XYZ file of C-alpha atoms in Angstrom:
590
model
C -47.264 -65.222 -69.672
C -45.991 -65.387 -73.232
C -44.782 -68.922 -72.733
C -48.099 -70.016 -71.351
C -49.899 -68.526 -74.283
C -47.590 -70.316 -76.832
C -48.468 -73.667 -75.240
C -52.130 -73.192 -75.902
C -53.481 -75.225 -78.846
C -56.074 -72.536 -79.412
C -56.240 -68.953 -78.152
C -59.996 -68.365 -77.500
C -59.641 -64.657 -76.465
C -57.721 -63.910 -79.737
C -60.398 -65.764 -81.711
C -63.161 -63.766 -80.097
C -61.392 -60.636 -80.988
C -61.035 -61.654 -84.661
C -64.764 -62.571 -84.733
C -65.598 -58.841 -83.947
C -64.651 -58.052 -87.552
C -67.420 -60.316 -88.835
C -70.184 -58.074 -87.395
C -70.665 -55.926 -90.565
C -71.099 -59.207 -92.554
C -73.317 -61.112 -90.119
C -75.945 -62.052 -92.882
C -73.191 -63.562 -95.017
C -71.955 -65.322 -91.914
C -75.374 -66.791 -91.185
C -75.935 -67.743 -94.798
C -72.576 -69.649 -94.891
C -73.559 -71.537 -91.815
C -76.894 -72.503 -93.445
C -74.979 -73.783 -96.479
C -72.707 -75.800 -94.112
C -75.818 -77.397 -92.461
C -77.289 -78.221 -95.927
C -73.953 -79.783 -97.004
C -73.912 -82.062 -93.897
C -77.596 -83.101 -94.269
C -77.595 -83.722 -97.986
C -74.403 -85.800 -97.743
C -75.578 -87.930 -94.870
C -78.955 -88.638 -96.510
C -77.425 -90.251 -99.605
C -76.227 -93.453 -97.772
C -79.598 -93.702 -95.996
C -81.475 -93.507 -99.309
C -79.126 -96.211 -100.705
C -79.739 -98.445 -97.756
C -83.523 -98.220 -98.160
C -83.188 -98.783 -101.955
C -81.066 -101.951 -101.468
C -83.150 -103.500 -98.671
C -86.524 -102.711 -100.103
C -85.938 -103.325 -103.735
C -82.431 -104.755 -104.742
C -82.313 -107.433 -102.021
C -85.791 -108.661 -102.627
C -85.788 -108.216 -106.460
C -88.650 -105.785 -106.285
C -88.002 -102.760 -108.580
C -91.382 -101.016 -108.567
C -90.735 -97.491 -107.276
C -86.938 -97.973 -107.515
C -86.567 -94.958 -109.852
C -87.888 -92.843 -107.037
C -84.734 -93.497 -105.012
C -82.531 -93.000 -108.050
C -84.019 -89.523 -108.639
C -83.835 -88.791 -104.910
C -80.047 -89.697 -104.932
C -79.525 -87.408 -107.987
C -81.465 -84.532 -106.301
C -79.514 -84.929 -103.087
C -76.276 -84.961 -104.984
C -77.189 -81.781 -106.897
C -78.198 -80.040 -103.599
C -74.979 -81.095 -101.951
C -72.908 -79.801 -104.887
C -74.809 -76.476 -104.908
C -74.488 -76.090 -101.081
C -70.706 -76.861 -101.353
C -70.282 -74.250 -104.130
C -72.074 -71.525 -102.146
C -70.482 -72.517 -98.975
C -66.946 -72.263 -100.350
C -67.582 -69.138 -102.202
C -69.103 -67.146 -99.386
C -66.641 -68.537 -96.747
C -63.813 -67.181 -98.884
C -65.693 -63.959 -99.657
C -66.227 -63.330 -95.954
C -62.528 -64.050 -95.262
C -61.289 -61.622 -97.882
C -63.830 -58.902 -96.727
C -62.649 -59.267 -93.086
C -59.024 -59.137 -94.070
C -59.638 -56.110 -96.164
C -61.024 -54.279 -93.110
C -58.163 -55.433 -90.811
C -55.582 -54.433 -93.360
C -57.123 -50.929 -93.777
C -57.213 -50.602 -89.949
C -53.605 -51.836 -89.621
C -52.332 -49.509 -92.375
C -54.153 -46.506 -90.823
C -52.658 -47.334 -87.515
C -49.160 -47.607 -88.951
C -49.502 -44.217 -90.601
C -49.897 -42.549 -87.205
C -46.859 -44.134 -85.566
C -44.194 -41.849 -84.333
C -40.828 -41.887 -86.144
C -39.269 -43.698 -83.117
C -41.319 -46.852 -83.944
C -39.958 -47.044 -87.448
C -36.465 -46.369 -86.231
C -36.593 -49.501 -84.082
C -38.669 -51.678 -86.468
C -37.800 -53.776 -89.542
C -39.452 -52.776 -92.775
C -39.460 -56.333 -93.850
C -41.310 -57.484 -90.750
C -43.955 -54.733 -91.093
C -44.536 -55.749 -94.759
C -45.035 -59.340 -93.608
C -47.666 -58.207 -91.106
C -49.513 -56.125 -93.775
C -49.368 -58.677 -96.568
C -48.391 -62.236 -95.828
C -49.904 -62.500 -92.318
C -53.155 -60.986 -93.784
C -53.548 -63.812 -96.209
C -53.126 -66.334 -93.399
C -55.969 -64.552 -91.547
C -58.148 -64.780 -94.659
C -57.573 -68.511 -94.571
C -59.134 -68.735 -91.102
C -62.524 -68.112 -92.740
C -61.953 -69.479 -96.272
C -60.295 -72.728 -95.232
C -60.350 -72.913 -91.394
C -63.348 -71.852 -89.252
C -66.204 -72.672 -91.545
C -64.573 -75.815 -92.927
C -64.114 -77.133 -89.337
C -67.761 -76.292 -88.548
C -68.874 -78.041 -91.631
C -66.733 -81.146 -90.968
C -67.880 -81.360 -87.269
C -71.483 -80.999 -88.264
C -71.202 -83.685 -90.942
C -69.598 -85.981 -88.430
C -72.360 -85.362 -86.002
C -75.167 -85.954 -88.555
C -73.427 -89.020 -90.015
C -72.899 -90.366 -86.374
C -76.541 -89.836 -85.691
C -77.734 -91.705 -88.795
C -75.387 -94.539 -88.021
C -76.644 -94.986 -84.472
C -80.173 -94.790 -85.638
C -79.699 -97.285 -88.419
C -77.587 -99.926 -86.489
C -76.056 -99.390 -83.073
C -73.934 -102.651 -83.304
C -72.084 -101.570 -86.461
C -71.828 -97.978 -85.021
C -70.137 -99.391 -81.917
C -67.282 -100.814 -84.023
C -66.776 -97.430 -85.636
C -66.939 -95.445 -82.424
C -64.309 -97.619 -80.653
C -61.635 -96.041 -82.864
C -62.747 -92.461 -82.565
C -61.237 -91.724 -79.051
C -57.871 -92.885 -80.507
C -58.311 -90.559 -83.462
C -59.356 -87.602 -81.260
C -56.314 -88.146 -78.918
C -53.902 -88.267 -81.926
C -55.591 -85.016 -83.285
C -55.025 -83.239 -79.996
C -51.317 -84.178 -79.885
C -51.025 -83.187 -83.532
C -52.570 -79.772 -82.836
C -50.242 -79.054 -79.992
C -47.003 -79.708 -81.936
C -48.254 -77.946 -85.071
C -48.920 -74.798 -83.104
C -45.261 -74.657 -82.080
C -44.105 -75.491 -85.579
C -46.282 -72.714 -87.168
C -44.930 -70.204 -84.711
C -41.408 -71.101 -85.735
C -42.381 -70.896 -89.477
C -43.859 -67.396 -89.061
C -40.643 -66.287 -87.298
C -38.456 -67.567 -90.147
C -40.822 -66.026 -92.789
C -40.435 -62.656 -91.040
C -36.690 -62.981 -90.864
C -36.512 -64.063 -94.544
C -38.650 -61.145 -95.659
C -36.695 -58.572 -93.609
C -33.329 -59.945 -94.879
C -34.306 -59.965 -98.530
C -35.923 -56.529 -98.309
C -32.964 -54.899 -96.825
C -30.445 -56.533 -99.144
C -32.370 -55.743 -102.268
C -32.746 -52.118 -101.113
C -29.079 -51.870 -100.377
C -27.842 -53.932 -103.436
C -25.688 -51.119 -104.694
C -23.664 -50.975 -101.415
C -23.299 -54.765 -101.434
C -21.860 -54.697 -104.898
C -19.693 -51.687 -104.317
C -17.993 -53.416 -101.367
C -18.067 -56.848 -103.086
C -20.147 -58.393 -100.251
C -22.157 -60.593 -102.631
C -20.536 -63.939 -101.369
C -20.951 -62.922 -97.730
C -24.530 -62.016 -97.995
C -25.221 -65.118 -100.152
C -23.949 -67.319 -97.387
C -26.076 -65.565 -94.840
C -29.068 -65.929 -97.036
C -28.450 -69.640 -97.328
C -28.338 -70.031 -93.517
C -31.656 -68.074 -93.084
C -33.246 -69.947 -95.965
C -32.089 -73.287 -94.430
C -33.774 -72.364 -91.216
C -36.909 -71.453 -93.092
C -36.884 -74.849 -94.844
C -36.333 -76.689 -91.580
C -39.329 -74.870 -89.972
C -41.514 -75.914 -92.938
C -40.235 -79.543 -92.966
C -41.110 -79.885 -89.312
C -44.766 -79.132 -90.220
C -44.521 -81.557 -93.092
C -43.073 -84.262 -90.736
C -45.954 -83.799 -88.273
C -48.489 -83.941 -91.128
C -46.937 -87.123 -92.583
C -47.201 -88.926 -89.164
C -50.657 -87.794 -88.445
C -52.235 -88.596 -91.798
C -50.574 -91.963 -91.954
C -52.068 -92.805 -88.539
C -55.445 -91.465 -89.598
C -55.520 -93.382 -92.806
C -54.472 -96.520 -90.991
C -57.244 -96.174 -88.348
C -59.777 -95.552 -91.069
C -58.782 -98.541 -93.086
C -58.805 -100.771 -90.037
C -62.204 -99.514 -89.014
C -63.580 -100.156 -92.501
C -62.085 -103.595 -92.571
C -63.540 -104.403 -89.116
C -67.007 -103.246 -90.135
C -66.986 -105.307 -93.448
C -65.716 -108.391 -91.558
C -68.107 -108.144 -88.668
C -70.992 -106.786 -90.884
C -70.564 -109.763 -93.297
C -71.044 -112.297 -90.593
C -74.000 -110.275 -89.226
C -75.668 -110.254 -92.684
C -75.382 -114.006 -92.854
C -76.746 -114.286 -89.331
C -80.363 -113.245 -89.576
C -80.563 -112.970 -85.787
C -78.275 -109.879 -85.745
C -80.761 -107.983 -87.901
C -78.007 -106.433 -90.119
C -79.148 -106.096 -93.689
C -77.115 -105.822 -96.856
C -78.303 -102.245 -97.203
C -76.985 -101.437 -93.725
C -73.572 -102.769 -94.590
C -73.490 -100.876 -97.937
C -74.584 -97.675 -96.211
C -71.891 -98.085 -93.515
C -69.195 -98.539 -96.207
C -70.281 -95.114 -97.459
C -70.644 -93.655 -93.854
C -67.133 -94.592 -92.655
C -65.288 -92.350 -95.173
C -67.814 -89.616 -94.305
C -66.903 -90.012 -90.693
C -63.177 -90.353 -90.874
C -62.397 -87.951 -93.810
C -63.818 -84.955 -92.013
C -61.890 -85.901 -88.980
C -58.662 -85.895 -91.032
C -59.775 -82.654 -92.616
C -60.409 -81.037 -89.311
C -56.875 -81.660 -88.295
C -55.589 -80.192 -91.623
C -58.029 -77.239 -91.396
C -57.017 -76.743 -87.765
C -53.479 -76.375 -89.052
C -54.724 -73.554 -91.364
C -56.694 -72.083 -88.433
C -53.760 -72.119 -86.090
C -51.395 -70.568 -88.688
C -54.035 -67.844 -89.205
C -54.267 -67.404 -85.486
C -50.495 -67.012 -85.114
C -50.641 -64.371 -87.907
C -53.565 -62.621 -86.289
C -51.771 -62.513 -82.989
C -48.777 -60.821 -84.764
C -51.119 -58.358 -86.572
C -52.950 -57.524 -83.357
C -49.704 -56.871 -81.590
C -49.027 -54.068 -84.096
C -52.524 -52.737 -83.704
C -52.068 -52.819 -79.919
C -48.872 -50.868 -80.124
C -49.272 -47.358 -78.681
C -46.506 -45.489 -80.387
C -48.199 -42.385 -81.433
C -47.572 -38.677 -80.998
C -50.438 -37.512 -78.796
C -52.619 -35.485 -81.252
C -54.598 -33.794 -78.463
C -54.213 -30.258 -79.819
C -57.616 -28.522 -80.556
C -56.214 -25.462 -82.425
C -56.027 -25.505 -86.197
C -53.222 -23.557 -87.736
C -54.706 -21.983 -90.804
C -51.636 -19.785 -91.710
C -48.482 -19.189 -89.665
C -47.009 -15.723 -89.341
C -43.718 -17.591 -88.708
C -42.391 -16.658 -85.376
C -40.557 -19.675 -83.844
C -39.285 -20.020 -80.305
C -37.291 -22.886 -78.737
C -37.133 -22.406 -74.994
C -34.716 -24.638 -72.971
C -35.444 -27.622 -75.141
C -34.086 -31.056 -73.920
C -34.547 -34.161 -76.042
C -33.103 -37.699 -76.332
C -33.868 -40.516 -78.730
C -32.522 -43.022 -76.097
C -33.237 -42.521 -72.418
C -30.437 -40.666 -70.580
C -28.683 -39.889 -73.796
C -29.493 -36.308 -74.567
C -29.131 -35.060 -78.128
C -30.309 -31.530 -77.346
C -29.226 -30.034 -74.002
C -31.287 -26.961 -73.157
C -31.481 -25.358 -76.701
C -32.985 -21.945 -76.891
C -33.367 -19.628 -79.903
C -35.857 -17.366 -81.649
C -36.778 -16.830 -85.204
C -38.663 -13.792 -86.204
C -41.309 -13.930 -88.991
C -39.827 -13.749 -92.445
C -36.269 -14.436 -91.215
C -33.917 -17.037 -92.701
C -31.807 -18.744 -90.227
C -29.138 -21.351 -90.636
C -28.083 -24.150 -88.302
C -24.581 -25.479 -88.813
C -22.297 -27.810 -86.963
C -20.721 -31.211 -87.142
C -22.534 -34.499 -87.766
C -24.446 -35.527 -84.615
C -24.518 -31.943 -83.252
C -28.327 -31.995 -83.239
C -29.186 -29.949 -86.311
C -31.650 -32.368 -87.910
C -33.151 -33.102 -84.548
C -34.407 -29.534 -84.360
C -36.352 -30.039 -87.541
C -37.764 -33.312 -86.320
C -39.042 -31.630 -83.111
C -40.556 -28.692 -84.937
C -42.638 -31.072 -86.985
C -43.507 -33.150 -83.888
C -42.069 -36.340 -85.322
C -40.815 -36.738 -81.684
C -41.912 -35.061 -78.505
C -39.471 -33.259 -76.272
C -38.827 -34.231 -72.704
C -38.359 -30.727 -71.286
C -38.891 -27.084 -72.402
C -41.278 -25.763 -75.065
C -41.481 -25.092 -78.785
C -43.878 -22.292 -79.874
C -44.918 -20.990 -83.337
C -46.626 -17.564 -83.150
C -46.563 -17.726 -79.439
C -48.635 -21.005 -79.442
C -47.154 -24.218 -78.102
C -47.093 -26.687 -80.948
C -48.675 -29.311 -78.691
C -51.848 -27.198 -78.700
C -51.990 -27.448 -82.572
C -53.407 -30.369 -84.449
C -50.633 -32.434 -86.072
C -52.275 -32.224 -89.571
C -52.534 -28.356 -89.506
C -49.048 -27.934 -88.000
C -47.287 -30.115 -90.650
C -49.371 -28.661 -93.433
C -47.804 -25.273 -92.848
C -44.233 -26.663 -92.825
C -42.435 -27.793 -95.925
C -39.297 -29.811 -95.697
C -36.600 -30.651 -98.209
C -34.549 -33.517 -96.907
C -31.050 -34.650 -97.805
C -32.237 -38.193 -98.489
C -34.794 -37.667 -101.219
C -37.569 -40.296 -101.449
C -39.600 -40.572 -104.573
C -42.413 -43.025 -105.160
C -42.701 -45.352 -108.247
C -45.044 -42.813 -109.935
C -45.034 -39.856 -112.273
C -43.110 -36.695 -111.519
C -46.421 -34.735 -111.224
C -47.760 -37.191 -108.541
C -44.459 -37.188 -106.686
C -44.600 -33.300 -106.585
C -48.254 -33.016 -105.570
C -48.524 -36.392 -103.618
C -51.958 -36.633 -105.303
C -53.198 -33.521 -103.599
C -56.309 -32.596 -105.574
C -55.950 -28.967 -104.693
C -52.661 -28.604 -106.656
C -53.162 -28.415 -110.357
C -50.692 -29.237 -113.178
C -50.692 -25.600 -114.163
C -49.548 -24.629 -110.714
C -46.843 -27.160 -110.741
C -45.516 -26.036 -114.151
C -45.543 -22.407 -113.027
C -43.720 -23.353 -109.778
C -41.135 -25.282 -111.911
C -40.582 -22.319 -114.210
C -40.113 -20.065 -111.138
C -37.212 -22.147 -109.977
C -35.850 -22.902 -113.392
C -36.380 -26.701 -113.691
C -39.335 -26.698 -116.197
C -37.043 -27.269 -119.177
C -35.352 -30.259 -117.403
C -38.713 -31.941 -116.669
C -39.966 -31.293 -120.163
C -36.875 -32.942 -121.644
C -37.930 -36.226 -120.131
C -40.288 -38.639 -122.006
C -43.739 -37.698 -120.999
C -42.623 -34.547 -119.177
C -44.515 -34.245 -115.917
C -46.057 -37.616 -116.465
C -42.691 -39.360 -116.671
C -42.587 -42.376 -114.310
C -39.405 -42.223 -112.153
C -39.779 -45.813 -110.992
C -38.985 -47.135 -107.526
C -37.281 -44.529 -105.368
C -36.701 -42.372 -108.413
C -33.957 -44.576 -109.925
C -34.608 -43.054 -113.364
C -33.251 -39.743 -112.132
C -29.915 -38.544 -110.962
C -29.316 -37.516 -107.325
C -29.366 -33.869 -108.292
C -32.585 -34.262 -110.287
C -34.302 -36.037 -107.474
C -33.317 -33.189 -105.185
C -34.775 -30.665 -107.571
C -38.043 -32.570 -107.694
C -38.073 -32.663 -103.846
C -37.461 -28.954 -103.727
C -40.272 -28.301 -106.152
C -42.524 -30.541 -103.993
C -41.913 -28.269 -101.065
C -42.165 -25.098 -102.983
C -45.551 -25.829 -104.693
C -47.279 -26.163 -101.335
C -46.607 -22.444 -100.528
C -45.610 -23.191 -96.900
C -45.543 -20.715 -94.014
C -42.245 -22.157 -92.890
C -39.641 -23.631 -95.221
C -36.929 -26.058 -94.064
C -33.912 -27.058 -96.127
C -32.124 -30.033 -94.490
C -28.835 -30.539 -96.213
C -30.847 -29.801 -99.406
C -27.844 -29.139 -101.511
C -25.421 -31.720 -100.206
C -25.967 -34.180 -103.112
C -26.337 -31.873 -106.114
C -23.912 -30.646 -108.660
C -22.914 -26.994 -108.938
C -25.515 -26.268 -111.634
C -28.310 -27.768 -109.598
C -27.113 -26.042 -106.454
C -27.227 -22.713 -108.254
C -30.843 -23.394 -109.358
C -31.822 -24.261 -105.800
C -29.896 -21.267 -104.353
C -31.743 -18.912 -106.838
C -35.021 -20.544 -105.968
C -34.256 -20.340 -102.160
C -33.677 -16.591 -102.528
C -36.992 -16.295 -104.285
C -39.214 -18.388 -101.946
C -37.610 -17.452 -98.651
C -38.468 -13.766 -99.071
C -41.005 -12.795 -96.508
C -41.130 -16.391 -95.343
C -39.655 -17.913 -92.200
C -36.935 -20.357 -93.428
C -34.505 -22.675 -91.624
C -31.544 -23.889 -93.565
C -29.400 -26.796 -92.302
C -26.110 -27.230 -94.205
C -22.528 -28.445 -94.044
C -21.692 -26.278 -97.117
C -21.510 -22.796 -95.756
C -21.986 -21.261 -99.140
C -25.684 -21.868 -98.810
C -25.947 -20.011 -95.417
C -23.939 -16.860 -95.950
C -27.045 -14.774 -96.644
C -28.949 -15.982 -93.538
C -30.285 -13.465 -91.104
C -28.917 -15.479 -88.263
C -26.604 -18.480 -88.093
C -26.914 -20.867 -85.235
C -23.751 -23.025 -84.524
C -24.380 -26.273 -82.717
C -21.934 -28.681 -81.115
C -22.799 -31.805 -79.063
C -26.388 -30.669 -78.438
C -25.528 -27.106 -77.396
C -25.687 -23.801 -79.170
C -22.167 -22.522 -79.050
C -22.384 -19.433 -81.344
C -25.034 -17.203 -83.017
C -24.842 -14.333 -85.339
C -24.653 -13.255 -89.006
C -21.976 -14.606 -91.313
C -19.859 -11.443 -90.934
C -20.236 -11.335 -87.151
C -19.228 -15.004 -86.654
C -16.125 -14.519 -88.901
C -14.902 -11.754 -86.555
C -14.855 -14.120 -83.647
C -11.228 -15.167 -82.882
C -10.875 -18.916 -82.903
C -14.632 -19.261 -83.316
C -16.146 -22.537 -84.227
C -17.929 -21.099 -87.366
C -14.767 -19.270 -88.443
C -12.809 -22.472 -88.307
C -15.377 -24.256 -90.412
C -15.407 -21.463 -92.959
C -11.653 -21.387 -93.220
C -11.552 -25.237 -93.840
C -14.153 -25.035 -96.610
C -13.305 -21.759 -98.403
C -9.653 -20.829 -97.834
C -8.547 -23.764 -99.954
C -10.782 -22.595 -102.784
C -9.160 -19.178 -102.610
C -5.779 -20.751 -102.947
C -6.973 -22.764 -105.914
């Protein structure tokens, strides 16, 4: 089916879907069509007025009333210019308005995607869909749809005037039109394929550049600049070849179109000249002059239709890609009808099975309970399933078997917004936006004041550090927080979680990338904010979990041990005891 669709020169069903977004702007749409009609009529009338002026005045040396036609030509020209100005402006305005609505819908749709979609999707491709492809869709209206309508209408009006004025000369012009239409159809077919190739290469190029710029530090650390440069040259070369293919098709078509236009004009002048001399053919000098003006009006729009059809098809290709994202059903079912106003904090995992990839289970029947106000720790080797527990509690993914309950309520019965609003998470990989520290902490939540943020910062001991920065809480950390150290970014992330006053606090490797001083700050703050609040701590560094009420030890998707720090150390050859000895016995020796 996909191959059949690609062979179509124009996808009518896709176009109809796109037109649905015009409904809110139907009066602008109608007005633009009216301006297009005016543009065609005023343009076609000028040669006719010129023909009358020449035959009735110039040819017979009778100039009484001649100024009327001069004024009429000027008025028609002004009306044509005004119609063209309004037509182009409102066509472009409509295109940008429609794209604004589609982009908002696309972004809202992307915000609701489950994490699995982003795990399997290229960020560069998604950016292309939301930015570059949107501009191509805008061109459908600004340079494609209405322009084609205007050109077709102008050709129809001009053709009508030509037949009405002199059918013999019109016959010479119309003989070449089937050849031109056939060439246009072939041209559209090949350009459709070429534009599809171009869009693929644009997506590949955007994705490649975005990933390499983001990971530039790694490339330079491992001296991969030359290798990545060579890869970029290959991708860029494919991108160039894709565009050159469209240029080649354009070059052939427009050369053929110009040749046909010139031959037609020459044939009309040659035949018309003889007809003017032969009074029996009833072709006047005014007719011949008008036809010299009519022929470019007939052929230039035909050339432009092909060019605008290129724009239309490129926009249609982009629309098809955008609609594929909009049609993607990769959402967590937010069918819960219970709103969690405030959790008490009892958590229950009951025989939970989960896999990111089918038949490759990450959690294999995990069960544990957390009582309200308790602090539990989850430890284990990389890949044991620790972070997966957190992802499932927040419903970033849905489990395949078992149940997860908070306060004896299955989390699937709760609305996603209310569930996640009660859970604060501090991740190992801190993400900060290119904005102020204050906005990164509050995420522009109007309910959190600057005074609250300052007080929270004082509570966990980082107020002085923030105030030491230029602008304090209004210091811009730039993209991904590059103006701060890893430890400073972690502290900001910790403050971001703390200031929301969550019912459940999760620290996912929150101290893995901070120095000893920052870790002590976070540890002191942890002791403060976990008091009487359900907390889950995931850590490799066991110093951060020694005070936990219960420690869950995971291995390969199973819970292999549970207990307090002291209880687990008493287990002979226990997994936790081995971890502890590896991390701490060396420190004792030192």
